[in-house]
Amino acid sequence: FFRSVVSPPSSNFLLLGPSGAGKTAFTTLLEAKSSPASKTSHSTHTSQTSTLVSVSLPPTVPTASNRFRSVNDPSLKEAARNPIRYRLRDTPGHGKLRVSQGLSELQSMSQSKDVKMKLRGVLFMVDTAALVDETTLRDAATYLHDVLLVLQKRALGKGKSSTKRDTEIPVLVAGNKQDLFTALPPGSVREKLEAEIDRIRKSKTKGLMDASMDSEVDGEEEVLGDDDAQGVFSFKLLEEVGIKVDVIGGAVKGDQEEEIGSGVRRWEEWIGMCL
Ligand code: GTP
Ligand code: MG
């Protein structure tokens, strides 16, 4: 029988994360992999505007709908001829541009009723070699906290009873620069971000309690994770509201000996599972 390997025409992913994480380098790499003939080179200095690129998934990367396909499956050949495409929006990570670009992009894409703008997933990229620095860690965690809060508000706003599975927006924390020997392994990136978000959340809760002394403050949707914020924050906590967070390491600039782009394979597999 005929099984379509054509992806929905509108699979959008949003690429967020602090400045210098490697977002534009990643976007450029995906573009180069998608169309080897054309030479695409975005400047790798600090981005000031966001860009939307259309790229393709390598045919060997499974998607949610074809993951049980065997290597002999004729649809694999078909896929090679007609690769699954998706769109990726690269945003500037600079602190001053986050609210006006990254976060507002997230707001509008995640709320959009237009199917063409349907957001399939959010990639939040961090430089895993830079997170040992406390200021850098706090900056990244603050941004990630704000991103997750937008998604939580969206999830809770939908009404708990009628949330459809396919409206959930998963988050990939892409731990970049694993090629550097000073890079933290993904497990410790996860722990550091969780611990830092816990601190941010606790100080926010305290602020809300102080504020509610004289005014009515509805803190329920304002705090990330469970509302009383008693326990320690973990990404797992967000699964209750339907936000799945994965932390996966990789490298845009890889080992010279490896095949170009092999360092981003696991992120592409994550993208494939969202399609
Ligand atoms: P903004 O546009 O300011 O938000 O930053 P960005 O996230 O787009 O970072 P960009 O892609 O400009 O990369 C910043 C620097 O990191 C560049 O010099 C890249 O060459 C470098 N870089 C990106 N990925 C890797 C990697 O996997 N390993 C190493 N060692 N360097 C990388
Ligand atoms: Mg950039």
PDB file of C-alpha atoms and ligand atoms in Angstrom:
ATOM      1  CA  PHE A   1       0.000   0.000   0.000  1.00  0.00           C
ATOM      2  CA  PHE A   2       1.004   3.568  -0.367  1.00  0.00           C
ATOM      3  CA  ARG A   3       2.452   5.246   2.651  1.00  0.00           C
ATOM      4  CA  SER A   4       3.065   8.910   2.414  1.00  0.00           C
ATOM      5  CA  VAL A   5       6.486  10.126   3.455  1.00  0.00           C
ATOM      6  CA  VAL A   6       5.620  13.693   2.734  1.00  0.00           C
ATOM      7  CA  SER A   7       5.762  15.772   5.873  1.00  0.00           C
ATOM      8  CA  PRO A   8       3.158  18.304   6.794  1.00  0.00           C
ATOM      9  CA  PRO A   9       4.106  21.495   4.965  1.00  0.00           C
ATOM     10  CA  SER A  10       4.235  23.424   8.173  1.00  0.00           C
ATOM     11  CA  SER A  11       6.643  22.026  10.712  1.00  0.00           C
ATOM     12  CA  ASN A  12       8.177  24.872  12.599  1.00  0.00           C
ATOM     13  CA  PHE A  13      10.903  24.781  15.200  1.00  0.00           C
ATOM     14  CA  LEU A  14      12.147  27.691  17.232  1.00  0.00           C
ATOM     15  CA  LEU A  15      15.822  27.997  18.146  1.00  0.00           C
ATOM     16  CA  LEU A  16      16.440  29.915  21.354  1.00  0.00           C
ATOM     17  CA  GLY A  17      19.291  30.258  23.831  1.00  0.00           C
ATOM     18  CA  PRO A  18      21.865  32.727  25.093  1.00  0.00           C
ATOM     19  CA  SER A  19      24.298  34.592  22.891  1.00  0.00           C
ATOM     20  CA  GLY A  20      27.299  32.616  21.690  1.00  0.00           C
ATOM     21  CA  ALA A  21      25.663  29.204  22.192  1.00  0.00           C
ATOM     22  CA  GLY A  22      26.109  28.344  18.507  1.00  0.00           C
ATOM     23  CA  LYS A  23      22.558  28.822  17.198  1.00  0.00           C
ATOM     24  CA  THR A  24      23.555  30.522  13.972  1.00  0.00           C
ATOM     25  CA  ALA A  25      26.410  28.058  13.452  1.00  0.00           C
ATOM     26  CA  PHE A  26      23.869  25.218  13.831  1.00  0.00           C
ATOM     27  CA  THR A  27      21.417  26.855  11.441  1.00  0.00           C
ATOM     28  CA  THR A  28      24.171  27.367   8.877  1.00  0.00           C
ATOM     29  CA  LEU A  29      25.267  23.748   9.214  1.00  0.00           C
ATOM     30  CA  LEU A  30      21.731  22.451   8.665  1.00  0.00           C
ATOM     31  CA  GLU A  31      21.361  24.632   5.597  1.00  0.00           C
ATOM     32  CA  ALA A  32      24.664  23.390   4.201  1.00  0.00           C
ATOM     33  CA  LYS A  33      23.676  19.781   4.838  1.00  0.00           C
ATOM     34  CA  SER A  34      20.291  20.325   3.209  1.00  0.00           C
ATOM     35  CA  SER A  35      21.613  21.810   0.025  1.00  0.00           C
ATOM     36  CA  PRO A  36      25.302  20.991  -0.375  1.00  0.00           C
ATOM     37  CA  ALA A  37      25.454  22.790  -3.705  1.00  0.00           C
ATOM     38  CA  SER A  38      24.568  26.226  -2.490  1.00  0.00           C
ATOM     39  CA  LYS A  39      26.983  27.873  -0.179  1.00  0.00           C
ATOM     40  CA  THR A  40      25.199  29.386   2.743  1.00  0.00           C
ATOM     41  CA  SER A  41      27.141  31.397   5.194  1.00  0.00           C
ATOM     42  CA  HIS A  42      25.506  33.454   7.828  1.00  0.00           C
ATOM     43  CA  SER A  43      27.903  35.523   9.821  1.00  0.00           C
ATOM     44  CA  THR A  44      28.759  33.898  13.112  1.00  0.00           C
ATOM     45  CA  HIS A  45      28.885  37.112  15.038  1.00  0.00           C
ATOM     46  CA  THR A  46      26.083  38.112  17.375  1.00  0.00           C
ATOM     47  CA  SER A  47      22.756  38.000  15.572  1.00  0.00           C
ATOM     48  CA  GLN A  48      20.479  41.009  15.798  1.00  0.00           C
ATOM     49  CA  THR A  49      17.446  39.706  13.983  1.00  0.00           C
ATOM     50  CA  SER A  50      15.867  36.308  13.661  1.00  0.00           C
ATOM     51  CA  THR A  51      15.952  34.329  10.445  1.00  0.00           C
ATOM     52  CA  LEU A  52      13.726  31.573   9.156  1.00  0.00           C
ATOM     53  CA  VAL A  53      15.362  28.797   7.169  1.00  0.00           C
ATOM     54  CA  SER A  54      13.888  25.787   5.456  1.00  0.00           C
ATOM     55  CA  VAL A  55      16.010  22.677   5.878  1.00  0.00           C
ATOM     56  CA  SER A  56      15.642  18.952   5.384  1.00  0.00           C
ATOM     57  CA  LEU A  57      15.974  16.003   7.686  1.00  0.00           C
ATOM     58  CA  PRO A  58      18.583  13.424   6.606  1.00  0.00           C
ATOM     59  CA  PRO A  59      16.655  10.445   5.137  1.00  0.00           C
ATOM     60  CA  THR A  60      18.255   8.063   7.644  1.00  0.00           C
ATOM     61  CA  VAL A  61      16.840   9.992  10.597  1.00  0.00           C
ATOM     62  CA  PRO A  62      13.561   8.388  11.657  1.00  0.00           C
ATOM     63  CA  THR A  63      10.452  10.411  12.320  1.00  0.00           C
ATOM     64  CA  ALA A  64       7.665   9.649  14.765  1.00  0.00           C
ATOM     65  CA  SER A  65       5.557   8.269  11.944  1.00  0.00           C
ATOM     66  CA  ASN A  66       8.171   6.041  10.298  1.00  0.00           C
ATOM     67  CA  ARG A  67      10.343   4.894  13.169  1.00  0.00           C
ATOM     68  CA  PHE A  68       9.584   1.214  12.627  1.00  0.00           C
ATOM     69  CA  ARG A  69      10.782   1.334   9.053  1.00  0.00           C
ATOM     70  CA  SER A  70      13.528  -1.151   8.221  1.00  0.00           C
ATOM     71  CA  VAL A  71      16.612  -0.344   6.139  1.00  0.00           C
ATOM     72  CA  ASN A  72      15.138  -2.393   3.285  1.00  0.00           C
ATOM     73  CA  ASP A  73      11.941  -0.445   3.278  1.00  0.00           C
ATOM     74  CA  PRO A  74      11.401   1.091  -0.157  1.00  0.00           C
ATOM     75  CA  SER A  75      10.120   4.219   1.540  1.00  0.00           C
ATOM     76  CA  LEU A  76      13.708   4.912   2.595  1.00  0.00           C
ATOM     77  CA  LYS A  77      14.707   5.357  -1.044  1.00  0.00           C
ATOM     78  CA  GLU A  78      11.656   7.462  -1.556  1.00  0.00           C
ATOM     79  CA  ALA A  79      12.669   9.530   1.465  1.00  0.00           C
ATOM     80  CA  ALA A  80      16.127  10.060   0.012  1.00  0.00           C
ATOM     81  CA  ARG A  81      14.593  11.486  -3.128  1.00  0.00           C
ATOM     82  CA  ASN A  82      12.004  13.477  -1.284  1.00  0.00           C
ATOM     83  CA  PRO A  83      13.417  14.439   2.096  1.00  0.00           C
ATOM     84  CA  ILE A  84      11.254  15.673   4.922  1.00  0.00           C
ATOM     85  CA  ARG A  85      11.555  19.400   5.288  1.00  0.00           C
ATOM     86  CA  TYR A  86      10.981  21.610   8.258  1.00  0.00           C
ATOM     87  CA  ARG A  87      11.519  25.221   9.151  1.00  0.00           C
ATOM     88  CA  LEU A  88      13.839  26.520  11.816  1.00  0.00           C
ATOM     89  CA  ARG A  89      13.795  30.028  13.221  1.00  0.00           C
ATOM     90  CA  ASP A  90      17.157  31.224  14.510  1.00  0.00           C
ATOM     91  CA  THR A  91      16.816  34.035  17.044  1.00  0.00           C
ATOM     92  CA  PRO A  92      19.329  36.424  18.596  1.00  0.00           C
ATOM     93  CA  GLY A  93      20.355  35.442  22.116  1.00  0.00           C
ATOM     94  CA  HIS A  94      21.591  38.782  23.334  1.00  0.00           C
ATOM     95  CA  GLY A  95      19.938  39.765  26.611  1.00  0.00           C
ATOM     96  CA  LYS A  96      18.500  42.958  25.202  1.00  0.00           C
ATOM     97  CA  LEU A  97      16.888  41.215  22.244  1.00  0.00           C
ATOM     98  CA  ARG A  98      15.398  38.225  24.048  1.00  0.00           C
ATOM     99  CA  VAL A  99      12.080  39.694  25.079  1.00  0.00           C
ATOM    100  CA  SER A 100      11.471  41.523  21.825  1.00  0.00           C
ATOM    101  CA  GLN A 101      12.548  38.620  19.618  1.00  0.00           C
ATOM    102  CA  GLY A 102      13.013  35.146  21.104  1.00  0.00           C
ATOM    103  CA  LEU A 103      10.276  35.281  23.729  1.00  0.00           C
ATOM    104  CA  SER A 104       7.791  37.212  21.630  1.00  0.00           C
ATOM    105  CA  GLU A 105       8.407  34.813  18.770  1.00  0.00           C
ATOM    106  CA  LEU A 106       7.690  31.972  21.177  1.00  0.00           C
ATOM    107  CA  GLN A 107       4.505  33.693  22.362  1.00  0.00           C
ATOM    108  CA  SER A 108       3.131  34.211  18.892  1.00  0.00           C
ATOM    109  CA  MET A 109       4.238  30.879  17.423  1.00  0.00           C
ATOM    110  CA  SER A 110       2.948  28.838  20.360  1.00  0.00           C
ATOM    111  CA  GLN A 111      -0.404  30.638  20.441  1.00  0.00           C
ATOM    112  CA  SER A 112      -0.896  30.739  16.707  1.00  0.00           C
ATOM    113  CA  LYS A 113      -4.121  29.305  15.353  1.00  0.00           C
ATOM    114  CA  ASP A 114      -2.635  29.324  11.866  1.00  0.00           C
ATOM    115  CA  VAL A 115      -1.612  25.757  11.031  1.00  0.00           C
ATOM    116  CA  LYS A 116       1.191  27.065   8.836  1.00  0.00           C
ATOM    117  CA  MET A 117       2.796  28.527  11.926  1.00  0.00           C
ATOM    118  CA  LYS A 118       2.310  25.462  14.097  1.00  0.00           C
ATOM    119  CA  LEU A 119       5.214  25.097  16.465  1.00  0.00           C
ATOM    120  CA  ARG A 120       6.498  21.519  16.716  1.00  0.00           C
ATOM    121  CA  GLY A 121       9.249  22.042  19.216  1.00  0.00           C
ATOM    122  CA  VAL A 122      11.634  24.442  20.886  1.00  0.00           C
ATOM    123  CA  LEU A 123      15.391  23.980  20.802  1.00  0.00           C
ATOM    124  CA  PHE A 124      17.154  25.805  23.589  1.00  0.00           C
ATOM    125  CA  MET A 125      20.875  25.814  22.891  1.00  0.00           C
ATOM    126  CA  VAL A 126      23.574  26.322  25.503  1.00  0.00           C
ATOM    127  CA  ASP A 127      27.366  26.410  25.404  1.00  0.00           C
ATOM    128  CA  THR A 128      28.250  23.527  27.724  1.00  0.00           C
ATOM    129  CA  ALA A 129      31.815  24.746  28.129  1.00  0.00           C
ATOM    130  CA  ALA A 130      30.642  28.136  29.382  1.00  0.00           C
ATOM    131  CA  LEU A 131      28.207  26.959  32.065  1.00  0.00           C
ATOM    132  CA  VAL A 132      30.915  26.512  34.688  1.00  0.00           C
ATOM    133  CA  ASP A 133      30.877  30.274  34.955  1.00  0.00           C
ATOM    134  CA  GLU A 134      28.186  31.307  37.448  1.00  0.00           C
ATOM    135  CA  THR A 135      27.064  34.434  35.630  1.00  0.00           C
ATOM    136  CA  THR A 136      26.730  32.543  32.362  1.00  0.00           C
ATOM    137  CA  LEU A 137      24.819  29.749  34.081  1.00  0.00           C
ATOM    138  CA  ARG A 138      22.440  32.178  35.746  1.00  0.00           C
ATOM    139  CA  ASP A 139      21.872  34.016  32.475  1.00  0.00           C
ATOM    140  CA  ALA A 140      21.097  30.789  30.587  1.00  0.00           C
ATOM    141  CA  ALA A 141      18.855  29.464  33.376  1.00  0.00           C
ATOM    142  CA  THR A 142      16.919  32.736  33.585  1.00  0.00           C
ATOM    143  CA  TYR A 143      16.236  32.656  29.864  1.00  0.00           C
ATOM    144  CA  LEU A 144      15.241  28.975  29.975  1.00  0.00           C
ATOM    145  CA  HIS A 145      13.003  29.650  32.984  1.00  0.00           C
ATOM    146  CA  ASP A 146      11.176  32.377  31.060  1.00  0.00           C
ATOM    147  CA  VAL A 147      10.783  30.116  28.033  1.00  0.00           C
ATOM    148  CA  LEU A 148       9.348  27.284  30.132  1.00  0.00           C
ATOM    149  CA  LEU A 149       7.006  29.708  31.898  1.00  0.00           C
ATOM    150  CA  VAL A 150       5.552  30.837  28.569  1.00  0.00           C
ATOM    151  CA  LEU A 151       4.953  27.188  27.653  1.00  0.00           C
ATOM    152  CA  GLN A 152       3.469  26.406  31.052  1.00  0.00           C
ATOM    153  CA  LYS A 153       1.045  29.323  30.843  1.00  0.00           C
ATOM    154  CA  ARG A 154       0.025  28.125  27.417  1.00  0.00           C
ATOM    155  CA  ALA A 155      -0.467  24.560  28.657  1.00  0.00           C
ATOM    156  CA  LEU A 156      -2.490  25.600  31.698  1.00  0.00           C
ATOM    157  CA  GLY A 157      -4.510  28.134  29.764  1.00  0.00           C
ATOM    158  CA  LYS A 158      -5.762  25.476  27.396  1.00  0.00           C
ATOM    159  CA  GLY A 159      -7.917  23.898  30.107  1.00  0.00           C
ATOM    160  CA  LYS A 160      -6.707  20.657  31.610  1.00  0.00           C
ATOM    161  CA  SER A 161      -9.548  18.529  30.315  1.00  0.00           C
ATOM    162  CA  SER A 162      -9.305  19.190  26.625  1.00  0.00           C
ATOM    163  CA  THR A 163      -5.577  19.365  25.972  1.00  0.00           C
ATOM    164  CA  LYS A 164      -4.840  17.309  22.951  1.00  0.00           C
ATOM    165  CA  ARG A 165      -1.584  15.428  22.832  1.00  0.00           C
ATOM    166  CA  ASP A 166      -0.553  16.941  19.547  1.00  0.00           C
ATOM    167  CA  THR A 167      -0.719  20.473  20.843  1.00  0.00           C
ATOM    168  CA  GLU A 168       2.099  19.896  23.292  1.00  0.00           C
ATOM    169  CA  ILE A 169       5.364  21.626  22.548  1.00  0.00           C
ATOM    170  CA  PRO A 170       8.450  19.683  23.679  1.00  0.00           C
ATOM    171  CA  VAL A 171      11.735  21.354  24.562  1.00  0.00           C
ATOM    172  CA  LEU A 172      15.216  20.184  23.664  1.00  0.00           C
ATOM    173  CA  VAL A 173      18.071  21.614  25.682  1.00  0.00           C
ATOM    174  CA  ALA A 174      20.814  21.232  23.086  1.00  0.00           C
ATOM    175  CA  GLY A 175      24.096  21.112  24.980  1.00  0.00           C
ATOM    176  CA  ASN A 176      26.468  22.399  22.328  1.00  0.00           C
ATOM    177  CA  LYS A 177      30.286  22.472  22.107  1.00  0.00           C
ATOM    178  CA  GLN A 178      30.796  18.961  23.456  1.00  0.00           C
ATOM    179  CA  ASP A 179      33.979  18.926  21.351  1.00  0.00           C
ATOM    180  CA  LEU A 180      35.686  21.191  23.862  1.00  0.00           C
ATOM    181  CA  PHE A 181      37.437  19.312  26.619  1.00  0.00           C
ATOM    182  CA  THR A 182      36.178  21.784  29.213  1.00  0.00           C
ATOM    183  CA  ALA A 183      32.572  21.008  28.261  1.00  0.00           C
ATOM    184  CA  LEU A 184      30.243  19.715  30.961  1.00  0.00           C
ATOM    185  CA  PRO A 185      28.544  16.398  30.166  1.00  0.00           C
ATOM    186  CA  PRO A 186      24.774  16.617  29.442  1.00  0.00           C
ATOM    187  CA  GLY A 187      23.855  15.061  32.803  1.00  0.00           C
ATOM    188  CA  SER A 188      25.596  17.786  34.717  1.00  0.00           C
ATOM    189  CA  VAL A 189      24.231  20.472  32.376  1.00  0.00           C
ATOM    190  CA  ARG A 190      20.767  19.232  33.325  1.00  0.00           C
ATOM    191  CA  GLU A 191      21.578  19.270  37.053  1.00  0.00           C
ATOM    192  CA  LYS A 192      23.086  22.743  36.934  1.00  0.00           C
ATOM    193  CA  LEU A 193      20.182  24.222  35.009  1.00  0.00           C
ATOM    194  CA  GLU A 194      17.621  22.566  37.287  1.00  0.00           C
ATOM    195  CA  ALA A 195      19.360  23.785  40.430  1.00  0.00           C
ATOM    196  CA  GLU A 196      19.657  27.310  39.062  1.00  0.00           C
ATOM    197  CA  ILE A 197      16.020  27.405  37.917  1.00  0.00           C
ATOM    198  CA  ASP A 198      15.086  26.186  41.395  1.00  0.00           C
ATOM    199  CA  ARG A 199      16.833  29.209  42.883  1.00  0.00           C
ATOM    200  CA  ILE A 200      15.152  31.593  40.438  1.00  0.00           C
ATOM    201  CA  ARG A 201      11.779  30.005  41.169  1.00  0.00           C
ATOM    202  CA  LYS A 202      12.212  30.229  44.936  1.00  0.00           C
ATOM    203  CA  SER A 203      13.114  33.893  44.855  1.00  0.00           C
ATOM    204  CA  LYS A 204      10.149  34.533  42.558  1.00  0.00           C
ATOM    205  CA  THR A 205       7.785  32.723  44.923  1.00  0.00           C
ATOM    206  CA  LYS A 206       9.081  34.775  47.810  1.00  0.00           C
ATOM    207  CA  GLY A 207       8.533  37.941  45.809  1.00  0.00           C
ATOM    208  CA  LEU A 208       4.980  36.881  45.009  1.00  0.00           C
ATOM    209  CA  MET A 209       4.220  36.139  48.662  1.00  0.00           C
ATOM    210  CA  ASP A 210       5.519  39.524  49.721  1.00  0.00           C
ATOM    211  CA  ALA A 211       3.427  41.164  47.037  1.00  0.00           C
ATOM    212  CA  SER A 212       0.267  39.286  48.019  1.00  0.00           C
ATOM    213  CA  MET A 213       0.377  40.863  51.474  1.00  0.00           C
ATOM    214  CA  ASP A 214      -1.229  43.994  50.127  1.00  0.00           C
ATOM    215  CA  SER A 215      -2.789  42.924  46.854  1.00  0.00           C
ATOM    216  CA  GLU A 216      -4.477  39.939  45.300  1.00  0.00           C
ATOM    217  CA  VAL A 217      -1.882  38.140  43.282  1.00  0.00           C
ATOM    218  CA  ASP A 218      -2.717  35.059  41.352  1.00  0.00           C
ATOM    219  CA  GLY A 219       0.568  33.282  41.620  1.00  0.00           C
ATOM    220  CA  GLU A 220      -0.645  29.969  40.267  1.00  0.00           C
ATOM    221  CA  GLU A 221       0.501  30.394  36.717  1.00  0.00           C
ATOM    222  CA  GLU A 222       3.416  32.604  37.586  1.00  0.00           C
ATOM    223  CA  VAL A 223       5.523  29.949  39.238  1.00  0.00           C
ATOM    224  CA  LEU A 224       7.201  27.240  37.242  1.00  0.00           C
ATOM    225  CA  GLY A 225       6.335  23.677  38.255  1.00  0.00           C
ATOM    226  CA  ASP A 226       4.013  22.950  41.166  1.00  0.00           C
ATOM    227  CA  ASP A 227       2.405  26.024  42.657  1.00  0.00           C
ATOM    228  CA  ASP A 228       3.658  25.759  46.223  1.00  0.00           C
ATOM    229  CA  ALA A 229       7.256  25.406  45.037  1.00  0.00           C
ATOM    230  CA  GLN A 230       8.132  23.408  48.134  1.00  0.00           C
ATOM    231  CA  GLY A 231      10.055  20.658  46.432  1.00  0.00           C
ATOM    232  CA  VAL A 232      13.191  21.003  44.375  1.00  0.00           C
ATOM    233  CA  PHE A 233      12.662  21.944  40.749  1.00  0.00           C
ATOM    234  CA  SER A 234      13.289  19.370  38.076  1.00  0.00           C
ATOM    235  CA  PHE A 235      12.353  19.206  34.404  1.00  0.00           C
ATOM    236  CA  LYS A 236      10.392  16.086  35.288  1.00  0.00           C
ATOM    237  CA  LEU A 237       8.007  18.270  37.297  1.00  0.00           C
ATOM    238  CA  LEU A 238       6.924  19.970  34.075  1.00  0.00           C
ATOM    239  CA  GLU A 239       5.706  16.710  32.582  1.00  0.00           C
ATOM    240  CA  GLU A 240       2.631  17.084  34.775  1.00  0.00           C
ATOM    241  CA  VAL A 241       1.599  20.103  32.752  1.00  0.00           C
ATOM    242  CA  GLY A 242       2.593  18.363  29.536  1.00  0.00           C
ATOM    243  CA  ILE A 243       5.977  19.913  28.853  1.00  0.00           C
ATOM    244  CA  LYS A 244       8.654  17.393  28.052  1.00  0.00           C
ATOM    245  CA  VAL A 245      12.249  18.562  28.383  1.00  0.00           C
ATOM    246  CA  ASP A 246      15.194  16.556  27.041  1.00  0.00           C
ATOM    247  CA  VAL A 247      18.856  17.439  27.509  1.00  0.00           C
ATOM    248  CA  ILE A 248      21.073  16.120  24.720  1.00  0.00           C
ATOM    249  CA  GLY A 249      24.719  16.920  24.052  1.00  0.00           C
ATOM    250  CA  GLY A 250      26.238  17.613  20.666  1.00  0.00           C
ATOM    251  CA  ALA A 251      28.679  19.737  18.711  1.00  0.00           C
ATOM    252  CA  VAL A 252      28.190  21.919  15.681  1.00  0.00           C
ATOM    253  CA  LYS A 253      31.932  22.197  15.139  1.00  0.00           C
ATOM    254  CA  GLY A 254      33.073  18.650  15.422  1.00  0.00           C
ATOM    255  CA  ASP A 255      36.077  16.498  15.180  1.00  0.00           C
ATOM    256  CA  GLN A 256      37.750  16.882  11.777  1.00  0.00           C
ATOM    257  CA  GLU A 257      37.850  13.118  11.393  1.00  0.00           C
ATOM    258  CA  GLU A 258      34.133  12.686  11.794  1.00  0.00           C
ATOM    259  CA  GLU A 259      31.638  13.145   9.051  1.00  0.00           C
ATOM    260  CA  ILE A 260      30.448  16.747   8.782  1.00  0.00           C
ATOM    261  CA  GLY A 261      27.407  17.311  10.894  1.00  0.00           C
ATOM    262  CA  SER A 262      27.603  14.038  12.821  1.00  0.00           C
ATOM    263  CA  GLY A 263      27.761  16.040  16.052  1.00  0.00           C
ATOM    264  CA  VAL A 264      24.213  17.274  15.564  1.00  0.00           C
ATOM    265  CA  ARG A 265      22.732  13.884  14.647  1.00  0.00           C
ATOM    266  CA  ARG A 266      21.025  13.322  17.998  1.00  0.00           C
ATOM    267  CA  TRP A 267      19.348  16.724  17.840  1.00  0.00           C
ATOM    268  CA  GLU A 268      18.072  15.870  14.362  1.00  0.00           C
ATOM    269  CA  GLU A 269      16.733  12.617  15.762  1.00  0.00           C
ATOM    270  CA  TRP A 270      14.887  14.614  18.416  1.00  0.00           C
ATOM    271  CA  ILE A 271      13.469  16.853  15.668  1.00  0.00           C
ATOM    272  CA  GLY A 272      12.456  13.746  13.715  1.00  0.00           C
ATOM    273  CA  MET A 273      10.507  12.447  16.692  1.00  0.00           C
ATOM    274  CA  CYS A 274       8.500  15.687  16.715  1.00  0.00           C
ATOM    275  CA  LEU A 275       7.488  15.293  13.076  1.00  0.00           C
TER     276      LEU A 275
HETATM  277  P1  GTP B   1      23.870  35.016  19.073  1.00  0.00           P
HETATM  278  O1  GTP B   1      23.558  35.206  17.635  1.00  0.00           O
HETATM  279  O2  GTP B   1      24.632  36.126  19.670  1.00  0.00           O
HETATM  280  O3  GTP B   1      22.649  34.675  19.878  1.00  0.00           O
HETATM  281  O4  GTP B   1      24.839  33.714  19.188  1.00  0.00           O
HETATM  282  P2  GTP B   1      24.705  32.308  18.469  1.00  0.00           P
HETATM  283  O5  GTP B   1      24.043  31.358  19.411  1.00  0.00           O
HETATM  284  O6  GTP B   1      24.094  32.445  17.132  1.00  0.00           O
HETATM  285  O7  GTP B   1      26.228  31.810  18.346  1.00  0.00           O
HETATM  286  P3  GTP B   1      27.077  31.592  17.003  1.00  0.00           P
HETATM  287  O8  GTP B   1      26.437  30.565  16.142  1.00  0.00           O
HETATM  288  O9  GTP B   1      27.351  32.901  16.420  1.00  0.00           O
HETATM  289  O10 GTP B   1      28.396  30.907  17.599  1.00  0.00           O
HETATM  290  C1  GTP B   1      29.213  31.531  18.545  1.00  0.00           C
HETATM  291  C2  GTP B   1      30.614  30.954  18.449  1.00  0.00           C
HETATM  292  O11 GTP B   1      30.644  29.595  18.884  1.00  0.00           O
HETATM  293  C3  GTP B   1      31.179  30.959  17.031  1.00  0.00           C
HETATM  294  O12 GTP B   1      32.513  31.394  17.082  1.00  0.00           O
HETATM  295  C4  GTP B   1      31.095  29.510  16.609  1.00  0.00           C
HETATM  296  O13 GTP B   1      32.081  29.166  15.668  1.00  0.00           O
HETATM  297  C5  GTP B   1      31.320  28.806  17.926  1.00  0.00           C
HETATM  298  N1  GTP B   1      30.753  27.446  17.956  1.00  0.00           N
HETATM  299  C6  GTP B   1      29.508  27.087  17.580  1.00  0.00           C
HETATM  300  N2  GTP B   1      29.311  25.757  17.749  1.00  0.00           N
HETATM  301  C7  GTP B   1      30.456  25.261  18.257  1.00  0.00           C
HETATM  302  C8  GTP B   1      30.861  23.933  18.661  1.00  0.00           C
HETATM  303  O14 GTP B   1      30.136  22.932  18.595  1.00  0.00           O
HETATM  304  N3  GTP B   1      32.125  23.828  19.162  1.00  0.00           N
HETATM  305  C9  GTP B   1      32.964  24.892  19.252  1.00  0.00           C
HETATM  306  N4  GTP B   1      34.180  24.664  19.754  1.00  0.00           N
HETATM  307  N5  GTP B   1      32.609  26.138  18.887  1.00  0.00           N
HETATM  308  C10 GTP B   1      31.380  26.332  18.393  1.00  0.00           C
HETATM  309 MG    MG B   2      23.286  34.010  16.109  1.00  0.00          MG
END
